[in-house]
Coordinates of C-alpha atoms in Angstrom, one line a residue:
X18 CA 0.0 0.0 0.0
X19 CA 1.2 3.5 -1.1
X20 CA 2.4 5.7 1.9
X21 CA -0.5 8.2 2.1
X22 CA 0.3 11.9 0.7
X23 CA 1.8 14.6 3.4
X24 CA 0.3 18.2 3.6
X25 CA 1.6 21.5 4.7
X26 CA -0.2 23.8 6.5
X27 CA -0.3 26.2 4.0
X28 CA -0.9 24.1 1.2
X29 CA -4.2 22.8 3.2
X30 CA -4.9 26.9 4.1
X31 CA -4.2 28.0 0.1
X32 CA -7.2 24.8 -0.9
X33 CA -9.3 26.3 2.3
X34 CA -8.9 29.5 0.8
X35 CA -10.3 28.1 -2.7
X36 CA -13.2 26.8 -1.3
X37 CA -12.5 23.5 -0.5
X38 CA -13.3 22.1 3.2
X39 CA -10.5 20.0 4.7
X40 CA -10.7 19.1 8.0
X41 CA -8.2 17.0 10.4
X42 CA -8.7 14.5 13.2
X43 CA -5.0 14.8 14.8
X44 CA -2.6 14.4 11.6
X45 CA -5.4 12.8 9.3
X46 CA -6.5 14.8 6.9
X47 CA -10.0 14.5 4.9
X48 CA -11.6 16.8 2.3
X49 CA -15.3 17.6 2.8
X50 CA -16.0 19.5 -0.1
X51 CA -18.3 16.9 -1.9
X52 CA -20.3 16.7 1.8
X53 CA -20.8 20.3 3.0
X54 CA -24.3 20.7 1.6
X55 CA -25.4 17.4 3.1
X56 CA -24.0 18.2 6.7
X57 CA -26.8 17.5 9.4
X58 CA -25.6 21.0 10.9
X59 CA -25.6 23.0 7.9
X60 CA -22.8 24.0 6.0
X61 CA -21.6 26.8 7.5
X62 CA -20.9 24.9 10.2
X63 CA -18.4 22.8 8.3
X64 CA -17.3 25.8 6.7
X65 CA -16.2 27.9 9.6
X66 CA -14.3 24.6 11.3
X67 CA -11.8 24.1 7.3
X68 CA -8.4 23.8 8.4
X69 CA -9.2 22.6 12.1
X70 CA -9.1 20.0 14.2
X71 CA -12.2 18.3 14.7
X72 CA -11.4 15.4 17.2
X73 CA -13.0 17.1 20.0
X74 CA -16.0 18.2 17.8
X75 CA -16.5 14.8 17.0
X76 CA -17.3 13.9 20.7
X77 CA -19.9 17.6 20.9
X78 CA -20.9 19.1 22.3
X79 CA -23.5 20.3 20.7
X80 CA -23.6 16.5 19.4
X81 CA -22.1 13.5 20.0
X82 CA -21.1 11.6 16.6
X83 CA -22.1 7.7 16.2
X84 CA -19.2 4.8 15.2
X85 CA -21.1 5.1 11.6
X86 CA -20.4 8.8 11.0
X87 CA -16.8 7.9 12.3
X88 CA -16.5 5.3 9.3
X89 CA -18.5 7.9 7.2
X90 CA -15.3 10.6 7.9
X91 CA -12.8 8.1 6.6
X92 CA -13.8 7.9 2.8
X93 CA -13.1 11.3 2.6
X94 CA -9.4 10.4 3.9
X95 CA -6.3 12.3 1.9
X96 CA -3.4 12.0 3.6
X97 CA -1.5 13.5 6.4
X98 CA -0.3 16.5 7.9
X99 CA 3.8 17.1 7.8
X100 CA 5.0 17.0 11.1
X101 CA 5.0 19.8 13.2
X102 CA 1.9 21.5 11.1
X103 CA -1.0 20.4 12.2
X104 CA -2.2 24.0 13.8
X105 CA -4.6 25.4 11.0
X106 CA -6.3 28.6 11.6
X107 CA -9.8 28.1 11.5
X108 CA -10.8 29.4 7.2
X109 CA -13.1 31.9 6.7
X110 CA -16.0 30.9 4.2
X111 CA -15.1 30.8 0.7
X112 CA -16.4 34.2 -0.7
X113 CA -14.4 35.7 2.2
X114 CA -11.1 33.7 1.5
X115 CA -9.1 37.5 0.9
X116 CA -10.2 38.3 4.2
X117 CA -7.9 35.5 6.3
X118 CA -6.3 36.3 9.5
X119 CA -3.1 35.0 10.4
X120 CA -2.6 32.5 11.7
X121 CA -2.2 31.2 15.5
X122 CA 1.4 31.0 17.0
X123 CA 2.8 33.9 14.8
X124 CA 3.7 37.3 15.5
X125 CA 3.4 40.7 13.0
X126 CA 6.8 42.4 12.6
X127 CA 7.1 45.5 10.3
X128 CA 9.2 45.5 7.0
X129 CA 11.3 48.1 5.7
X130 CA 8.3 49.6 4.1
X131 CA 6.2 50.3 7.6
X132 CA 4.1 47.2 6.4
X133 CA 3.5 44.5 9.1
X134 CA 4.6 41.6 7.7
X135 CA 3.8 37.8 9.1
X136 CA 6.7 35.8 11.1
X137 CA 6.3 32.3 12.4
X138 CA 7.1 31.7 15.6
X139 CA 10.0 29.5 16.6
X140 CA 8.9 25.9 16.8
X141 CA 10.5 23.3 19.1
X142 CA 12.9 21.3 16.6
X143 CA 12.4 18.5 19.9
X144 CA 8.7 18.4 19.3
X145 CA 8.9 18.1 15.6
X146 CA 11.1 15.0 15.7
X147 CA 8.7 13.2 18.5
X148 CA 5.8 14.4 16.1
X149 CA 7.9 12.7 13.0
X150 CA 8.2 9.6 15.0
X151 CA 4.5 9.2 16.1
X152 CA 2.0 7.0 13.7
X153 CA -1.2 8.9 12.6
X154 CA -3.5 6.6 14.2
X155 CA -7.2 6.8 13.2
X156 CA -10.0 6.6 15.8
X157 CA -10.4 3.1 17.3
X158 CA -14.2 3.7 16.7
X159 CA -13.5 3.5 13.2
X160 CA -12.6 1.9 10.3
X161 CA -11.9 2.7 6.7
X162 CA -14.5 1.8 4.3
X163 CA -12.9 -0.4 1.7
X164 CA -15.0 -1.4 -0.8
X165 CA -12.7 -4.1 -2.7
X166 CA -12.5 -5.9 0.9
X167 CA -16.1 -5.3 1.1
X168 CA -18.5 -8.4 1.6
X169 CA -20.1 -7.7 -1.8
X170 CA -18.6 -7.0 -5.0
X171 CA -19.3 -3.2 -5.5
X172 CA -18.6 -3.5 -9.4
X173 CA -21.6 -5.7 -10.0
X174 CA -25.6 -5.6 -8.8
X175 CA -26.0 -5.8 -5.7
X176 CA -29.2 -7.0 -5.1
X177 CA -29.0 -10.6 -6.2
X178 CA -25.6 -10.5 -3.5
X179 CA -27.1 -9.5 -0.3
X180 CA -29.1 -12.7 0.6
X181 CA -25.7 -14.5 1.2
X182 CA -25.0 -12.2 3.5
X183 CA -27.0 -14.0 5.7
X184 CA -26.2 -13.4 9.7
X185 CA -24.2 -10.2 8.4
X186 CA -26.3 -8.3 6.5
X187 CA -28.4 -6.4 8.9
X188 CA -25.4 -5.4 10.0
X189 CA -23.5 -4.3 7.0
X190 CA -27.1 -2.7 5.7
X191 CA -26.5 -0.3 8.8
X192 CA -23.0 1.0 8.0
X193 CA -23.9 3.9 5.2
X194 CA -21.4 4.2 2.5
X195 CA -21.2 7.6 0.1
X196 CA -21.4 5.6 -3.5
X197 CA -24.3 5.0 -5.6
X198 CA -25.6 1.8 -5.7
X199 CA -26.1 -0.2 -9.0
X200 CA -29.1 -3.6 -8.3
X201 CA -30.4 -5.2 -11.4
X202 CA -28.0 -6.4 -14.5
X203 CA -30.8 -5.2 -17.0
X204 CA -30.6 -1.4 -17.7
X205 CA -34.4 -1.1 -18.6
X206 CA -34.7 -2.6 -14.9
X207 CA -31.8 0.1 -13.3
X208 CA -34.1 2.7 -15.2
X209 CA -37.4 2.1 -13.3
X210 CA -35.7 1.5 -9.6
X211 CA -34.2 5.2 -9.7
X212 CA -35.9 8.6 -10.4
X213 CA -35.6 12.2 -9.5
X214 CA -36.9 13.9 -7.3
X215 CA -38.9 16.0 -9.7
X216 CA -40.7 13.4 -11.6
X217 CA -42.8 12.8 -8.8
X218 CA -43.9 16.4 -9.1
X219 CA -44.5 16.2 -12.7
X220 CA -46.4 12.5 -12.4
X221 CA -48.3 13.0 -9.1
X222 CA -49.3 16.5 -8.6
X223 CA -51.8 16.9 -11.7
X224 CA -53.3 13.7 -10.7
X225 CA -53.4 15.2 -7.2
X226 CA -55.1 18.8 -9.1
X227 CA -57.6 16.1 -11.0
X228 CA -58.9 14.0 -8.7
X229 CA -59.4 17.0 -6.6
X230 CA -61.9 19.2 -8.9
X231 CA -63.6 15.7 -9.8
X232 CA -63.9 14.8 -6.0
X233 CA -65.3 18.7 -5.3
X234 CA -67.4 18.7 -8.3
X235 CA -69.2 15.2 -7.1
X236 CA -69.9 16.5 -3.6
X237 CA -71.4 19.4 -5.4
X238 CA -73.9 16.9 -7.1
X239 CA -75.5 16.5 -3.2
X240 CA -75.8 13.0 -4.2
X241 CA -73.3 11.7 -1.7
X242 CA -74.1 10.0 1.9
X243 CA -72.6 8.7 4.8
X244 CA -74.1 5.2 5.9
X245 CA -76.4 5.0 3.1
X246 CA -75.2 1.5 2.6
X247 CA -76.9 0.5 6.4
X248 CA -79.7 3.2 6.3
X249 CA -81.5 5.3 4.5
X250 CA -82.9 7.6 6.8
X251 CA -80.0 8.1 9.1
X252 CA -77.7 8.6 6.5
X253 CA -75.6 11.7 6.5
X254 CA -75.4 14.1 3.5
X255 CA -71.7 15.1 2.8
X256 CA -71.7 18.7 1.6
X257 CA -69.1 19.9 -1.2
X258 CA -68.2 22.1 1.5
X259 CA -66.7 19.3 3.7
X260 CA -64.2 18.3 0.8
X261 CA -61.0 20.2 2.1
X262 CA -61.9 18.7 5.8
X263 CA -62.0 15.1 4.4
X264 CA -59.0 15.9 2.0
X265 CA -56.8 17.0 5.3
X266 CA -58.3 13.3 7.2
X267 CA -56.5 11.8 4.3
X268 CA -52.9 13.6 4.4
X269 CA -53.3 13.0 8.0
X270 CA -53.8 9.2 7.4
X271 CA -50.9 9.3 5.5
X272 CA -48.4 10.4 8.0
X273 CA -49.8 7.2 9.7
X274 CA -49.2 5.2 7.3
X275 CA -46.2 6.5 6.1
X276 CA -44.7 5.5 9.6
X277 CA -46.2 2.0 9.9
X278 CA -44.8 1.0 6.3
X279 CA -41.6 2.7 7.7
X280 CA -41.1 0.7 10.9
X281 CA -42.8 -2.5 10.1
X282 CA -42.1 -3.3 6.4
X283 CA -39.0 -1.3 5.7
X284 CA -37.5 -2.3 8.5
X285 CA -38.2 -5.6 9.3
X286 CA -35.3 -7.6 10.0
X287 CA -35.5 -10.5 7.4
X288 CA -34.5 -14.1 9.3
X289 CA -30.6 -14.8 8.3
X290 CA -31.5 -18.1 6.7
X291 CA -34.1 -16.3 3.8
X292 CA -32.4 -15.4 0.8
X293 CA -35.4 -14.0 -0.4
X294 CA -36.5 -12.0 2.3
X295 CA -33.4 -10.1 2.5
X296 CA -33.0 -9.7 -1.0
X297 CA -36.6 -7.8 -0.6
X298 CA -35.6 -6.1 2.6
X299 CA -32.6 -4.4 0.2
X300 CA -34.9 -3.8 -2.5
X301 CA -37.4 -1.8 -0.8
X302 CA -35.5 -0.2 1.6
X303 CA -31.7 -1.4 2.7
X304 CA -30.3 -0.4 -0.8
X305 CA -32.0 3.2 1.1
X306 CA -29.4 2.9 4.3
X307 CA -26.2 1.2 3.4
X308 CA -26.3 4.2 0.2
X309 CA -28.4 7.3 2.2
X310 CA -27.3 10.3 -0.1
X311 CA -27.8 8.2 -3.7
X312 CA -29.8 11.0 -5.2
X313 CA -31.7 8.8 -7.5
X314 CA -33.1 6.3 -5.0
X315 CA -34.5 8.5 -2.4
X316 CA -37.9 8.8 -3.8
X317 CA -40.4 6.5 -5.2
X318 CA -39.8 5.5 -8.6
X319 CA -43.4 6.4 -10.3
X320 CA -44.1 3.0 -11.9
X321 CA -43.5 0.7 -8.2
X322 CA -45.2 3.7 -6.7
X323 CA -48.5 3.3 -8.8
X324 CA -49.0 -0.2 -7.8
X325 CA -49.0 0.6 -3.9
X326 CA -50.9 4.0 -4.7
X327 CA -53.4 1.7 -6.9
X328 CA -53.9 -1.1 -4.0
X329 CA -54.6 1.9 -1.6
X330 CA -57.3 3.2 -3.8
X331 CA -59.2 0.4 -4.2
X332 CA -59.0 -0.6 -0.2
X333 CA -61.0 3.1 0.2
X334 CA -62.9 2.1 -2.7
X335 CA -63.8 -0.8 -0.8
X336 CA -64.8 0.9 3.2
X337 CA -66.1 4.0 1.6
X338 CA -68.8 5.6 -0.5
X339 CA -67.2 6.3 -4.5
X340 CA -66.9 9.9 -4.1
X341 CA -66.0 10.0 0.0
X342 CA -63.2 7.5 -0.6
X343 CA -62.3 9.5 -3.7
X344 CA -61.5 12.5 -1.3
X345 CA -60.0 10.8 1.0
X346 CA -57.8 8.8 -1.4
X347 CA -56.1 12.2 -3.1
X348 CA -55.5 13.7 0.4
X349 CA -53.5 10.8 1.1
X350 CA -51.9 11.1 -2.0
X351 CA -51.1 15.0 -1.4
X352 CA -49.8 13.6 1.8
X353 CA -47.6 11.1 -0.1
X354 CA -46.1 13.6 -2.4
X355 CA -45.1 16.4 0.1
X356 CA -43.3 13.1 2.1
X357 CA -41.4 12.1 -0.8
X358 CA -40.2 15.8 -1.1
X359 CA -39.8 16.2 2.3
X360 CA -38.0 12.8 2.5
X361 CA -34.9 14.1 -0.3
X362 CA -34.8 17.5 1.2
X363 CA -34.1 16.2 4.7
X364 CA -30.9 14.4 2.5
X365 CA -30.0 17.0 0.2
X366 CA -31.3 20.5 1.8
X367 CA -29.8 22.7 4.4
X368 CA -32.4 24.4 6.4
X369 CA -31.4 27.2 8.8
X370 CA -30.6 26.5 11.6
X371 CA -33.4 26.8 14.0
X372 CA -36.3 25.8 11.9
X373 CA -38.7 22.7 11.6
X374 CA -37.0 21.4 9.0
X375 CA -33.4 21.6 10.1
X376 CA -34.6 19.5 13.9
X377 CA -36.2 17.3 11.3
X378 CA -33.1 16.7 9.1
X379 CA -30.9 16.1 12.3
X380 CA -33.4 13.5 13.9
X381 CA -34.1 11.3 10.5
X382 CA -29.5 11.4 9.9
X383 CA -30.2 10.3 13.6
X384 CA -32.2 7.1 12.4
X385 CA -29.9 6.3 9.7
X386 CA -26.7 6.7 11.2
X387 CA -27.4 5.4 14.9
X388 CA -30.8 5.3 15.8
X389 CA -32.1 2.5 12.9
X390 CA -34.7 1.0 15.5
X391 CA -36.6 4.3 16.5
X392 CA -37.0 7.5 15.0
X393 CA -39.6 6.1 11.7
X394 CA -41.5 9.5 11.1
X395 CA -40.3 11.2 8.4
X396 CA -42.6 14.2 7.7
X397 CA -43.0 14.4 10.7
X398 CA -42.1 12.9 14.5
X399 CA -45.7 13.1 15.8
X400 CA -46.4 9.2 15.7
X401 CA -43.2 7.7 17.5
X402 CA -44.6 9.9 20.3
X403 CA -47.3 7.1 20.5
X404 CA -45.6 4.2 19.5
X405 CA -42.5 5.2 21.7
X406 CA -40.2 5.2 19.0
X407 CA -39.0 8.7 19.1
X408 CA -35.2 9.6 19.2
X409 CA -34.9 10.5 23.3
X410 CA -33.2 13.8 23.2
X411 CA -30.3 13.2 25.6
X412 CA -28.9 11.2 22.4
X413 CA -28.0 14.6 21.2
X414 CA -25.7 15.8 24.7
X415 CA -22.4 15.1 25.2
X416 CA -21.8 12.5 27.7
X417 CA -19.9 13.3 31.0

């Protein structure tokens, strides 16, 4: 194995400077440029700590990082500081990179020209040779992600690998890698397991617009009833007007849904010994965790999503008069859309800091990096307050 690549300091400040976010643990240095957007704390964050040592910030506060954001660090490995220069002043954002201060341990002397120019301060020649002689060691929590020692083959599909995983997959399903993932040999089949995140926009929001002026215009008929099916003369008239009230019953039956098919289909723990069953666990959901920032898989392909949506229509087809199950269908629906958007915004957005969306976006990285076995709302948290499933809170603290 190649030695790995030695930086300066102020080769790792000029890159800083560029925009590029490297960050060390001790001597190891990594390069966070490609993750800054996706950071569970914002950007910013990341930005202001380029160039510094994040050991301690690994352990918070104001958060305490899991064993699987540990290994997550370690694929963005480049090398390793020279000796005797790993203090990095902290990098001021990119579009303020002219504006650097000088760095720590230095001292402004004036040149011939009344300018104050930078000296370096003198540096223990004893503690650069002990440096020199010490191994960058990487966290024992960790381990490098190797993906040619991995227990699949990364260079072919996955899916038809994962049932021999047996005993090991549920944990190897639950260490997140930064790679897209690649499951059927047939293209035409690659093709309809990945989408973006705007086709469900473009497929599912007229049909949402549709069925919603056809449910509204047969309330406005007057021809619909509640119980008219057991009585006639009990029955209860449903009024055009009621149509945005039984709309919102079906978004909100949807954010129950959404969490049962999250905690007891997606993640079900297959039995070790079924091939088949874990090859459908990673099909529906795993491929989901062991990849969580593959942009294409994070919402429902339309063609696998029109099969569910269908069998949920005709179940309210079923319990319900035509037109009341009609309105109650396309609420859901609404409610399905906004969750698939909510779902890759929550991946690939940065809310400020502060806001719904940005508690939301640290407690779902929460349930894929550490807390698989709790945490299944997505849009929103209000049903594992029920279920006692939610995240506890004292997750987030520091330990003493």
């Amino acid at each position: 194995m190649a030695a790995p690549r030695s930086f300066s300091a102020a080769e790792v400040r000029a890159r800083c400077a560029e925009g590029a976010c490297l960050v060390r643990c001790r001597r190891r240095l990594y390069d966070l440029s490609g993750f800054v957007r996706l950071h569970p704390g914002g950007e910013q964050l990341l930005r202001r700590r380029a160039g510094t040592d994040v050991s301690a910030a690994l352990d918070g506060p104001p958060h305490r990082h899991s064993a699987n954001a540990r290994r997550w660090l370690e694929q963005y490995y480049v090398g390793e500081m020279e000796p005797g220069e790993e203090q990095i002043p902290a990098m001021a954002p990119p579009l303020l990179g002219h504006l650097l201060l000088p760095p720590p341990h230095r001292r402004d002397e004036p040149d011939g020209l009344g300018q104050r120019k930078i000296q370096p301060e003198p540096v223990d020649e004893q503690e650069v040779d002990a440096a020199a002689q010490t191994p960058a060691r990487m966290d024992p929590r960790c381990k490098t992600v190797d993906v040619e020692k991995d227990l699949v083959d990364w260079r072919k599909p996955l899916l038809w690998q994962v049932g021999y995983l047996g005993e090991k997959y549920d944990e190897w399903v639950h260490q997140p890698v930064d790679r897209p993932i690649r499951l059927f040999h047939s293209d035409f089949l690659e093709s309809l397991s990945k989408t973006a995140w705007y086709v469900v926009i473009v497929v599912w929001v007229p049909v949402v617009l549709y069925l919603s002026w056809v449910s509204y215009t047969s309330l406005a008929q007057g021809n619909t009833r509640l119980f008219s099916s057991f009585t006639t003369e009990y029955s209860i008239p449903v009024h055009k007007y009621f149509f945005p009230f039984i709309f919102l019953v079906g978004m909100f039956l949807w954010s129950l849904l959404e969490y049962l098919i999250h905690r007891f289909v997606f993640h079900m723990k297959p039995p070790a010994s079924n091939y088949y069953l874990i090859t459908l666990h990673f099909l529906l959901h795993g491929q989901h965790h062991k990849s969580p920032f593959d942009s294409s898989r994070l919402v429902f392909p339309p063609v696998p999503a029109s099969l569910v949506i269908g069998f949920f229509y005709g179940v309210l087809q079923l319990l319900l008069p035509e037109v009341l199950g009609l309105s109650v269908f396309v609420g859901g629906l609404c409610g399905y859309v906004i969750y698939d958007m909510m779902h890759y915004y929550l991946h690939y957005g940065s809310p400020k800091k502060g806001t719904y969306l940005y508690g939301l976006k640290a407690y779902h990285v929460k349930h894929h990096f550490e807390h698989q076995k709790s945490g299944f709302g997505i849009s929103t948290r209000f049903w594992d307050r029920p279920f006692r499933t939610l995240i506890p809170e004292e997750t987030f603290e520091k330990e003493d």
